[in-house]
PDB file of C-alpha atoms in Angstrom:
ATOM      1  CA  UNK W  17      73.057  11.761  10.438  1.00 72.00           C
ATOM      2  CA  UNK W  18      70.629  12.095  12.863  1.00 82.00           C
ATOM      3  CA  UNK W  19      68.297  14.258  10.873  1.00 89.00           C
ATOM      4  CA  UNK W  20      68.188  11.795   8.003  1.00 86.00           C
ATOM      5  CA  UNK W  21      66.778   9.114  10.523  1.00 87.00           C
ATOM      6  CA  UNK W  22      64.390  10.947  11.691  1.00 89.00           C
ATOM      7  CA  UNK W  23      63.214  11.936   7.933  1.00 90.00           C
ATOM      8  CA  UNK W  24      63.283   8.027   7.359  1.00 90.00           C
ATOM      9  CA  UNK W  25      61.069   7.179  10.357  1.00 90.00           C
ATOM     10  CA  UNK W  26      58.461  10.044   9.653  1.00 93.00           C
ATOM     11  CA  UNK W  27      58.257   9.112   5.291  1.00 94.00           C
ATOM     12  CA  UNK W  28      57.925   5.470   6.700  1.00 93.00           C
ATOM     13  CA  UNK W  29      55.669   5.777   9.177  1.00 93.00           C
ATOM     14  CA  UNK W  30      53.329   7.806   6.943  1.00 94.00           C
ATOM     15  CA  UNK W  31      54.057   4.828   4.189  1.00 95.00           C
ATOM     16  CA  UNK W  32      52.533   2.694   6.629  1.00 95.00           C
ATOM     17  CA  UNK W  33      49.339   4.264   6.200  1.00 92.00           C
ATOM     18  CA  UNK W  34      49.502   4.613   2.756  1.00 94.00           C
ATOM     19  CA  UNK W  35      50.358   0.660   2.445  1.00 95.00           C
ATOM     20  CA  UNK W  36      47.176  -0.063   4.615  1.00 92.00           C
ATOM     21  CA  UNK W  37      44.827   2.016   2.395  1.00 93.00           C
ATOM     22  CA  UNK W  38      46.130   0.879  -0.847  1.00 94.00           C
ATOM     23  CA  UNK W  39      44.532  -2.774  -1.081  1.00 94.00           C
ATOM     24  CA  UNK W  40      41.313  -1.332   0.642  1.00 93.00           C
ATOM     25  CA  UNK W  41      40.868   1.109  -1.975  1.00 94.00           C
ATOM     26  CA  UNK W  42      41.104  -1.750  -4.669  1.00 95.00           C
ATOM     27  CA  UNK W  43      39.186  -4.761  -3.110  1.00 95.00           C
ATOM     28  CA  UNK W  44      36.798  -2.055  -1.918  1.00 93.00           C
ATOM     29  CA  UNK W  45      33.241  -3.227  -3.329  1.00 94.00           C
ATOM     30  CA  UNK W  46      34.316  -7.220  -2.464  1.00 94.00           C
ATOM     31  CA  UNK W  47      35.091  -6.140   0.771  1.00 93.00           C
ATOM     32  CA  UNK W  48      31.482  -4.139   1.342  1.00 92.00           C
ATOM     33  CA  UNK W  49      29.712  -7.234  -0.119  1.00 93.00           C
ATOM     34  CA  UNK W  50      31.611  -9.527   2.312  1.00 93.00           C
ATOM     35  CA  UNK W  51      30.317  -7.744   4.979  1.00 91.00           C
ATOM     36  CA  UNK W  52      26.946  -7.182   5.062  1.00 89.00           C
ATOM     37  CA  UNK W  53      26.149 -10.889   6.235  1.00 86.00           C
ATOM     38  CA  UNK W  54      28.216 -12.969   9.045  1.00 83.00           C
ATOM     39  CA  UNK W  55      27.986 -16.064   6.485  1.00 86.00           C
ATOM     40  CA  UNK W  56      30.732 -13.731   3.993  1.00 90.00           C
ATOM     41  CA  UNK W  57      33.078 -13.554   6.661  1.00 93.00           C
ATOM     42  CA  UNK W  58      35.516 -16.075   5.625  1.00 93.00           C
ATOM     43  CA  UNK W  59      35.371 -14.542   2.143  1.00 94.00           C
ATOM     44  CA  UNK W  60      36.637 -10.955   4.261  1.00 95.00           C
ATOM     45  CA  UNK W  61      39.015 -12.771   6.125  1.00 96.00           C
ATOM     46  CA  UNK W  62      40.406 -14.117   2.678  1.00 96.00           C
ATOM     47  CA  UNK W  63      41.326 -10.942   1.781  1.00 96.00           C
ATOM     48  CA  UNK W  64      42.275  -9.183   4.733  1.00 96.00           C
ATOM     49  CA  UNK W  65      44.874 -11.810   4.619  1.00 97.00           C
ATOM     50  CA  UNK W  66      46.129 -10.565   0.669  1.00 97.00           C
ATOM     51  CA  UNK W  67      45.553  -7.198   2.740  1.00 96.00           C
ATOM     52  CA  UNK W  68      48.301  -8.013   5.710  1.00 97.00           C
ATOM     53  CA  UNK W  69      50.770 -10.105   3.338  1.00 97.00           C
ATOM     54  CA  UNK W  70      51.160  -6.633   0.966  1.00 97.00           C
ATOM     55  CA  UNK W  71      51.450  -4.098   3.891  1.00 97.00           C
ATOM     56  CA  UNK W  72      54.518  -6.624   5.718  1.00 98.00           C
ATOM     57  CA  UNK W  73      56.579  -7.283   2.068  1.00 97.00           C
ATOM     58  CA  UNK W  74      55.792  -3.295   1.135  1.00 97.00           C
ATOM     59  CA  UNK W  75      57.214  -2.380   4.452  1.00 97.00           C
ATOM     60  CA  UNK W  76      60.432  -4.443   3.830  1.00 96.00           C
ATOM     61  CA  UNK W  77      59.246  -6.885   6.567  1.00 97.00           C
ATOM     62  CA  UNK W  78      60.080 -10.658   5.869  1.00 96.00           C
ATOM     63  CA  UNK W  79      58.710 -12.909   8.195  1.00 96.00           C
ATOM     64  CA  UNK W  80      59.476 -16.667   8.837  1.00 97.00           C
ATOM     65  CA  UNK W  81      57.411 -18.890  11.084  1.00 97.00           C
ATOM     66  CA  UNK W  82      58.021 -22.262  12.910  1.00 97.00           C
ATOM     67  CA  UNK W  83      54.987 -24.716  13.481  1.00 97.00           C
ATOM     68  CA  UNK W  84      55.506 -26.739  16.543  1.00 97.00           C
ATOM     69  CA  UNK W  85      52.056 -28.019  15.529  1.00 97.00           C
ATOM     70  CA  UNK W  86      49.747 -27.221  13.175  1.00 96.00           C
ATOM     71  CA  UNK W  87      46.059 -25.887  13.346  1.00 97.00           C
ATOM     72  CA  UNK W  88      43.331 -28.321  11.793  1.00 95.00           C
ATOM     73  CA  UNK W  89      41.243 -26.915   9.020  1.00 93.00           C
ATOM     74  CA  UNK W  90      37.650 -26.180  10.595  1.00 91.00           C
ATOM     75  CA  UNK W  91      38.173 -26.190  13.824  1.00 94.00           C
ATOM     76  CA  UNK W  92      37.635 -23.607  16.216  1.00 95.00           C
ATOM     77  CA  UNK W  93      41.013 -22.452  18.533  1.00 97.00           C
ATOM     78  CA  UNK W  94      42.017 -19.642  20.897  1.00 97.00           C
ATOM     79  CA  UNK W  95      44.733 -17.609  20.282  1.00 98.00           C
ATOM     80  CA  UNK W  96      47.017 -15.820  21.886  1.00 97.00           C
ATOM     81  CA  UNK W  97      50.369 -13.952  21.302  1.00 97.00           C
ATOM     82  CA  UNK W  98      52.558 -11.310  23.073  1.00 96.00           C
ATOM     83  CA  UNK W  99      51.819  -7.384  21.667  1.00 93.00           C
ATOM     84  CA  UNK W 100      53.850  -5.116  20.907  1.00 91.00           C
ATOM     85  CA  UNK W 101      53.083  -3.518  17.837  1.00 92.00           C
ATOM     86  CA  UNK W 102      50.611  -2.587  15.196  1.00 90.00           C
ATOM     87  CA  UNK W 103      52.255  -5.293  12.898  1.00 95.00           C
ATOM     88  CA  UNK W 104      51.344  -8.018  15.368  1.00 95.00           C
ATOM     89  CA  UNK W 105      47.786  -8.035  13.582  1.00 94.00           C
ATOM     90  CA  UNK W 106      49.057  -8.301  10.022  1.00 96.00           C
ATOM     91  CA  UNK W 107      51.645 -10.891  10.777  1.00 98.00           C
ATOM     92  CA  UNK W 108      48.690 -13.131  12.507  1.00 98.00           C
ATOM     93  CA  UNK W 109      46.641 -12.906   9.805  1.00 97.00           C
ATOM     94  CA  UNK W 110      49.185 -13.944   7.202  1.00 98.00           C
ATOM     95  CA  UNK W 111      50.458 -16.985   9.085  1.00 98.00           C
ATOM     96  CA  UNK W 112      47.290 -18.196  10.283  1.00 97.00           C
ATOM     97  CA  UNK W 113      45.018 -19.568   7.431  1.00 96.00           C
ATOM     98  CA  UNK W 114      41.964 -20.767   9.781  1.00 96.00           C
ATOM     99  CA  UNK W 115      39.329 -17.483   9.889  1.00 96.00           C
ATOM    100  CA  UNK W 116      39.351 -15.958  13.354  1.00 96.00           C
ATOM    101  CA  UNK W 117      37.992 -13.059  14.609  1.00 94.00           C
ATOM    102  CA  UNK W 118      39.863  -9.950  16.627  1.00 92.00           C
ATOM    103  CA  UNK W 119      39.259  -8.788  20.117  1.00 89.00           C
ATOM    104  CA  UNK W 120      40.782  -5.671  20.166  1.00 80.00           C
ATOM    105  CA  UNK W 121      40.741  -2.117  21.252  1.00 78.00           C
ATOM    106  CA  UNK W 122      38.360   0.605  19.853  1.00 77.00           C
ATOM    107  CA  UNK W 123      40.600   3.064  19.501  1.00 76.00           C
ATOM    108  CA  UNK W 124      41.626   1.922  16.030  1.00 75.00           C
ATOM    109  CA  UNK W 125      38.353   2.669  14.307  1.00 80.00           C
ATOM    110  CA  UNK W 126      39.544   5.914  14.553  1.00 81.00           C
ATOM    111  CA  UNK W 127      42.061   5.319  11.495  1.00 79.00           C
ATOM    112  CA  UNK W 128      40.407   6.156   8.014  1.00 79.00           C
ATOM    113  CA  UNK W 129      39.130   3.178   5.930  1.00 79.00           C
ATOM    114  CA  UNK W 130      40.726   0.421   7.722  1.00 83.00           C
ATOM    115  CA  UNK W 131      38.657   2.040  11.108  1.00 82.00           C
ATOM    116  CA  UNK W 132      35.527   1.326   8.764  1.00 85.00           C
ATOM    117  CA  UNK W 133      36.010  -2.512   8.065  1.00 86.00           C
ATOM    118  CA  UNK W 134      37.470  -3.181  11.761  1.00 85.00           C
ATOM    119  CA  UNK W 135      34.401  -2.033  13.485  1.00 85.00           C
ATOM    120  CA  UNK W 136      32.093  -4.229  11.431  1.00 86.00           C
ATOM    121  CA  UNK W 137      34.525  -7.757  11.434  1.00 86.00           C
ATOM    122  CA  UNK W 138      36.338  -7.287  15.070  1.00 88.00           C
ATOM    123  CA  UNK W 139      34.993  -7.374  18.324  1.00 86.00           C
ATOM    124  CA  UNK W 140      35.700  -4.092  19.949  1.00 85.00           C
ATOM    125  CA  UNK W 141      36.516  -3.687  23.786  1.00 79.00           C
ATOM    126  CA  UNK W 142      36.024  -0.523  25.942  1.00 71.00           C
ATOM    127  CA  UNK W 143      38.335  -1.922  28.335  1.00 66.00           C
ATOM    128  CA  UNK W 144      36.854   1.296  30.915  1.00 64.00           C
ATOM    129  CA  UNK W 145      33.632  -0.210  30.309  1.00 63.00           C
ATOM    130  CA  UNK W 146      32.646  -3.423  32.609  1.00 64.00           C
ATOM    131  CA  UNK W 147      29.276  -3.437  30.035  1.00 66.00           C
ATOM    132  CA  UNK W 148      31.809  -3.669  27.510  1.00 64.00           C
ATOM    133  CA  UNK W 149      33.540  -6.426  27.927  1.00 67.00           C
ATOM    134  CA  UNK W 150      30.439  -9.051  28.753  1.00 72.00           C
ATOM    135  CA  UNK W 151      29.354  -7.918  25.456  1.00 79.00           C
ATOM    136  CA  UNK W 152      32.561  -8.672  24.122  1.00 81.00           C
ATOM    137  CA  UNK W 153      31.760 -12.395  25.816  1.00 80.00           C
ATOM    138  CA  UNK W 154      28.604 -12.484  24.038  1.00 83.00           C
ATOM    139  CA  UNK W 155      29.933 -11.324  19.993  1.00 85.00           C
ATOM    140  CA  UNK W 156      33.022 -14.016  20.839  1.00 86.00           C
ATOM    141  CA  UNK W 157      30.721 -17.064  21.855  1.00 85.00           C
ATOM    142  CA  UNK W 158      28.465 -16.272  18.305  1.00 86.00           C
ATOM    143  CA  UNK W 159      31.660 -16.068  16.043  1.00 89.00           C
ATOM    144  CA  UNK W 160      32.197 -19.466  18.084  1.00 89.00           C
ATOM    145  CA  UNK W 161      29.153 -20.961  17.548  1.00 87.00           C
ATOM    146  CA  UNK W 162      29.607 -20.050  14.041  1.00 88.00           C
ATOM    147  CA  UNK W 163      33.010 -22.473  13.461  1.00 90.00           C
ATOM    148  CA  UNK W 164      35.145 -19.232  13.443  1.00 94.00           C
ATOM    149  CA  UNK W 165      38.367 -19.121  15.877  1.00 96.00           C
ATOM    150  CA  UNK W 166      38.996 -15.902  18.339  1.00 95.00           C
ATOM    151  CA  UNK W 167      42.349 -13.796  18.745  1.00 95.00           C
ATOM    152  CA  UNK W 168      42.816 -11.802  21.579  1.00 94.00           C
ATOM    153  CA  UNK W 169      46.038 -10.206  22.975  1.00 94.00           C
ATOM    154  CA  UNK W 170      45.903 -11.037  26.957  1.00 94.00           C
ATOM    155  CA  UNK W 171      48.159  -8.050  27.582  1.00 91.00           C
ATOM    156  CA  UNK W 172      45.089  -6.165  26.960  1.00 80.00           C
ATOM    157  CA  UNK W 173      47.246  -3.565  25.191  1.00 78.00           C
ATOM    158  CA  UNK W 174      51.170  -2.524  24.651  1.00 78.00           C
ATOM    159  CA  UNK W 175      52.807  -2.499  27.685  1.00 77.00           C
ATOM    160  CA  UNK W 176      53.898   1.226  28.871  1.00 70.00           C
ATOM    161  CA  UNK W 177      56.691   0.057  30.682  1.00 67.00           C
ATOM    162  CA  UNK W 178      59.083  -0.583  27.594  1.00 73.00           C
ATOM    163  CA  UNK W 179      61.617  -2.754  30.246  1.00 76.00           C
ATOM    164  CA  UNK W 180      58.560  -5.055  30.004  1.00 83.00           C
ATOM    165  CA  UNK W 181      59.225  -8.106  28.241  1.00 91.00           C
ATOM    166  CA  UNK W 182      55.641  -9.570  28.739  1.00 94.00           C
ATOM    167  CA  UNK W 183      52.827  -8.032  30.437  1.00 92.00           C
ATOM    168  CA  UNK W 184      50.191 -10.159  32.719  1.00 93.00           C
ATOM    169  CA  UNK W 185      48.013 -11.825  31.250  1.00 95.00           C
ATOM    170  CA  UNK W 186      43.873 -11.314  31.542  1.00 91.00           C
ATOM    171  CA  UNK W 187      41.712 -14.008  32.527  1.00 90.00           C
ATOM    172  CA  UNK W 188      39.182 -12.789  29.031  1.00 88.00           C
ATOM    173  CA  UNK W 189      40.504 -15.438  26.325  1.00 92.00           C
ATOM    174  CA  UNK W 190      41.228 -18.347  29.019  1.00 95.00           C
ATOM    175  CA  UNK W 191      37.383 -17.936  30.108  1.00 91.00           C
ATOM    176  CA  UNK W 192      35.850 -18.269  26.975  1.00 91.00           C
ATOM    177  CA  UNK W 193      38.468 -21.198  25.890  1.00 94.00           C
ATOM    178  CA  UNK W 194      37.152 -23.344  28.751  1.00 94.00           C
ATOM    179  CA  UNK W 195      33.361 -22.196  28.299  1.00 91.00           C
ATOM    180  CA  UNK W 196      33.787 -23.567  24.678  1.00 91.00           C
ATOM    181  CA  UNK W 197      36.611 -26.629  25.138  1.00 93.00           C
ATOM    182  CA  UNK W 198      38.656 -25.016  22.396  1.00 95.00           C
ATOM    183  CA  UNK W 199      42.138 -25.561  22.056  1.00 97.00           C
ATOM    184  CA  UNK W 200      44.671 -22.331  22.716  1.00 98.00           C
ATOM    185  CA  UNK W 201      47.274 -21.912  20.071  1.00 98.00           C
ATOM    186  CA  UNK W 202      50.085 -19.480  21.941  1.00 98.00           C
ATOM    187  CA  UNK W 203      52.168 -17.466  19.619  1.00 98.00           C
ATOM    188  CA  UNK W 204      55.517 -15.803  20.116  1.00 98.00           C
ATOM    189  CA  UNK W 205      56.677 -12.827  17.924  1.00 97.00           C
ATOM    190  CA  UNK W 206      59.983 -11.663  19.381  1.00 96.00           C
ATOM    191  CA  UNK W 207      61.022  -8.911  16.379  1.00 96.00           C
ATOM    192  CA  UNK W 208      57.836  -7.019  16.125  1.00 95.00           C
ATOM    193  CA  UNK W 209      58.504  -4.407  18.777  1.00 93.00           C
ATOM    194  CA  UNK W 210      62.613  -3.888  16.967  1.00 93.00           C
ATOM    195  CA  UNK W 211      60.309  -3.411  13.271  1.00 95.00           C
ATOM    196  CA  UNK W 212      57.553  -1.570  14.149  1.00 94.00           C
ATOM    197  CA  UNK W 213      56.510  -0.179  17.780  1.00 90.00           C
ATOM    198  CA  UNK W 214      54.297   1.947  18.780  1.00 86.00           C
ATOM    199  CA  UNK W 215      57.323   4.625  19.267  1.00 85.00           C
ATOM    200  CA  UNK W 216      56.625   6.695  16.516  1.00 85.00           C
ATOM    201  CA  UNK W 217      60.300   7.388  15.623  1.00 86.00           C
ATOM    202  CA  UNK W 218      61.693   4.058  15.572  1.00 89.00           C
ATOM    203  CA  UNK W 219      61.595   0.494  13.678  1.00 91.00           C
ATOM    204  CA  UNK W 220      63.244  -0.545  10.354  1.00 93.00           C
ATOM    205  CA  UNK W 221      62.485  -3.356   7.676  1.00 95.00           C
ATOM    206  CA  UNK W 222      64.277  -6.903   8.644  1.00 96.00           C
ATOM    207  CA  UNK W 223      62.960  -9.992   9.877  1.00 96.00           C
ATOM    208  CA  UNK W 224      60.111 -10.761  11.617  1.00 97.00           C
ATOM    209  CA  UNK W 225      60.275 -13.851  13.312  1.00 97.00           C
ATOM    210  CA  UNK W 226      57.423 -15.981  14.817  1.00 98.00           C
ATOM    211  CA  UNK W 227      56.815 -19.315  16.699  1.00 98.00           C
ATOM    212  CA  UNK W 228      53.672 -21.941  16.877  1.00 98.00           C
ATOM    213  CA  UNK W 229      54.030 -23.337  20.435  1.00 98.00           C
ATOM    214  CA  UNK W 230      52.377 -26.470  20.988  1.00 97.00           C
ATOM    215  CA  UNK W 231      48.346 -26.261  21.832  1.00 98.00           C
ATOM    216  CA  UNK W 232      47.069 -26.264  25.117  1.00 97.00           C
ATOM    217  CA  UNK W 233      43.689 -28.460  25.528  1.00 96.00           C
ATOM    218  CA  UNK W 234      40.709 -27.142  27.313  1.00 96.00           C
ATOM    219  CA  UNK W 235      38.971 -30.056  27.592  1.00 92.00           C
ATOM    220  CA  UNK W 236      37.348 -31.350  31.144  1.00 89.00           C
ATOM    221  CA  UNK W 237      38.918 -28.325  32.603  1.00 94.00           C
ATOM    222  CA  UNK W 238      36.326 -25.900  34.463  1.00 92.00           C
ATOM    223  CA  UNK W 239      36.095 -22.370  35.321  1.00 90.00           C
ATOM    224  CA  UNK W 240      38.017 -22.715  38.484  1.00 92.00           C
ATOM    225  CA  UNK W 241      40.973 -23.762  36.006  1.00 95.00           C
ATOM    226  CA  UNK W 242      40.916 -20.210  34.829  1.00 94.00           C
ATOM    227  CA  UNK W 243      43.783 -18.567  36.166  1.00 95.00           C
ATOM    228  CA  UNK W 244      46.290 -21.857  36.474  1.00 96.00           C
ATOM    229  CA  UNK W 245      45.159 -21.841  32.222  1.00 97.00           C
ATOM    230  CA  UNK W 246      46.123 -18.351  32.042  1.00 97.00           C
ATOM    231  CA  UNK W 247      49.334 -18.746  33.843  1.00 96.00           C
ATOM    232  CA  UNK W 248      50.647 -21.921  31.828  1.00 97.00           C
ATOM    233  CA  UNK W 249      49.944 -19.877  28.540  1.00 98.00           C
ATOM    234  CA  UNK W 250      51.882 -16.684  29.716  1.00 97.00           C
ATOM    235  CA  UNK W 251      54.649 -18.674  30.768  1.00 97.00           C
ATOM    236  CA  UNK W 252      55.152 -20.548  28.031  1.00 98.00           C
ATOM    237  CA  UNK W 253      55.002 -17.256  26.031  1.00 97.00           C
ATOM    238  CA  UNK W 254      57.338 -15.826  28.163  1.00 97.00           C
ATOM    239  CA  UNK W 255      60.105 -18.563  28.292  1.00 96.00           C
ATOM    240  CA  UNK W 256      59.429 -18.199  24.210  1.00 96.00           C
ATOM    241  CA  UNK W 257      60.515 -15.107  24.110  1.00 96.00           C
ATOM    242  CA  UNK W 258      63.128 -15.912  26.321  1.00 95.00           C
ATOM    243  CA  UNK W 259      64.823 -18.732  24.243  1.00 92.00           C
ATOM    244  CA  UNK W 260      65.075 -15.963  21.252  1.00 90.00           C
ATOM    245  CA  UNK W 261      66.582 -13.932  23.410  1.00 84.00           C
ATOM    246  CA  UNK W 262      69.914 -16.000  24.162  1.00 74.00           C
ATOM    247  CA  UNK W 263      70.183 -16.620  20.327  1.00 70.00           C
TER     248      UNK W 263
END
């Protein structure tokens, strides 16, 4: 029995891959074009969205999402969410319609064709690199300026610990909310680790639940707000994740 789960996690693993490069390989040339100025952005993000939607239903992943409020067409936001898996990027982009921008690691350019697009429409984060990361400060407060929202996983990566239900947060995302008085939109997603870790041989297709927690406003708050900011958001997060856990 054993052996047949372990031929199921290796074929769907590798489907994984095959799922991401499928719609790439078709919207190819629209996806170029929508790239080679900032202003075709939201046209990209359009269809990375068609992109994430087809890699969760191909995977057998069906995911349901409750709004505690809803984002305002337009406007700029912050947000956050818990990470524990690859699918944590797909799932954001198919329940959030306003165009936002990743922060995220640069190890994933590494992957073929989806690597290629990433590098060019996400900001990328050496997080060894101090030089790195006030760059990172610099791309996130143009996309701003530009009317386009930011997502960035405070964890700053997967925890390694897997006993670790929620990782501390870093002060990145709550710094640049307050420079720009944008409202943070936390998210909870407290299946994606059971579908889809980063354990190689593990996951399955099932639900994939995820929750809208009310905003928190930046406005009037300063700097020296930072880290109270960042620990309101975690815990919120956190006693999310614990309310799906008594269900």
């Amino acid at each position: 029995m054993k052996i047949f789960k372990i031929a199921f996690w290796i074929l769907w693993r590798v489907w994984f891959y095959v799922l991401m490069a499928i719609p790439i390989l078709i919207m190819f040339p629209f996806l170029v074009v929508s790239i080679l100025s900032e202003k075709g952005y939201p046209y990209f993000f359009k269809m990375a969205r068609i992109w994430a939607k087809f890699i969760l239903f191909g995977m057998g992943f069906f995911y349901t999402v409750k709004r505690e409020q809803k984002l305002i067409k337009g406007k700029s936001y912050m947000i956050v969410a818990n990470h524990t898996s690859m699918t944590d990027i797909m799932l954001t982009l198919a329940i959030i319609k306003n165009p936002f921008v990743f922060v995220g690691k640069k190890e994933l350019v590494k992957i073929p064709l989806f690597g290629f697009f990433y590098k060019r429409t996400c900001i990328l984060v050496d997080r060894s690199s101090s030089k790195s990361k006030n760059e990172v400060f610099k791309r996130a407060q143009s996309r701003l300026n530009q009317g386009l929202s930011i997502c960035i996983f405070p964890e700053g990566g997967v925890p390694d610990d897997e006993s670790i239900l929620l990782d501390e947060f870093k002060d990145g995302a709550f710094r640049l909310a307050i420079d720009h008085q944008i409202p943070i939109v936390p998210i909870v997603y407290p299946d994606n680790k059971e579908r889809f870790s980063y354990t190689f041989l593990s996951g399955s297709p099932g639900k994939m639940r995820a929750r809208i927690l009310p905003f928190v406003e930046t406005k009037e708050l300063t700097s020296d707000n930072r880290k109270e900011l960042r620990d309101q958001v975690r815990n919120m997060i956190y006693n999310g994740l614990m309310d799906y856990q008594k269900e």
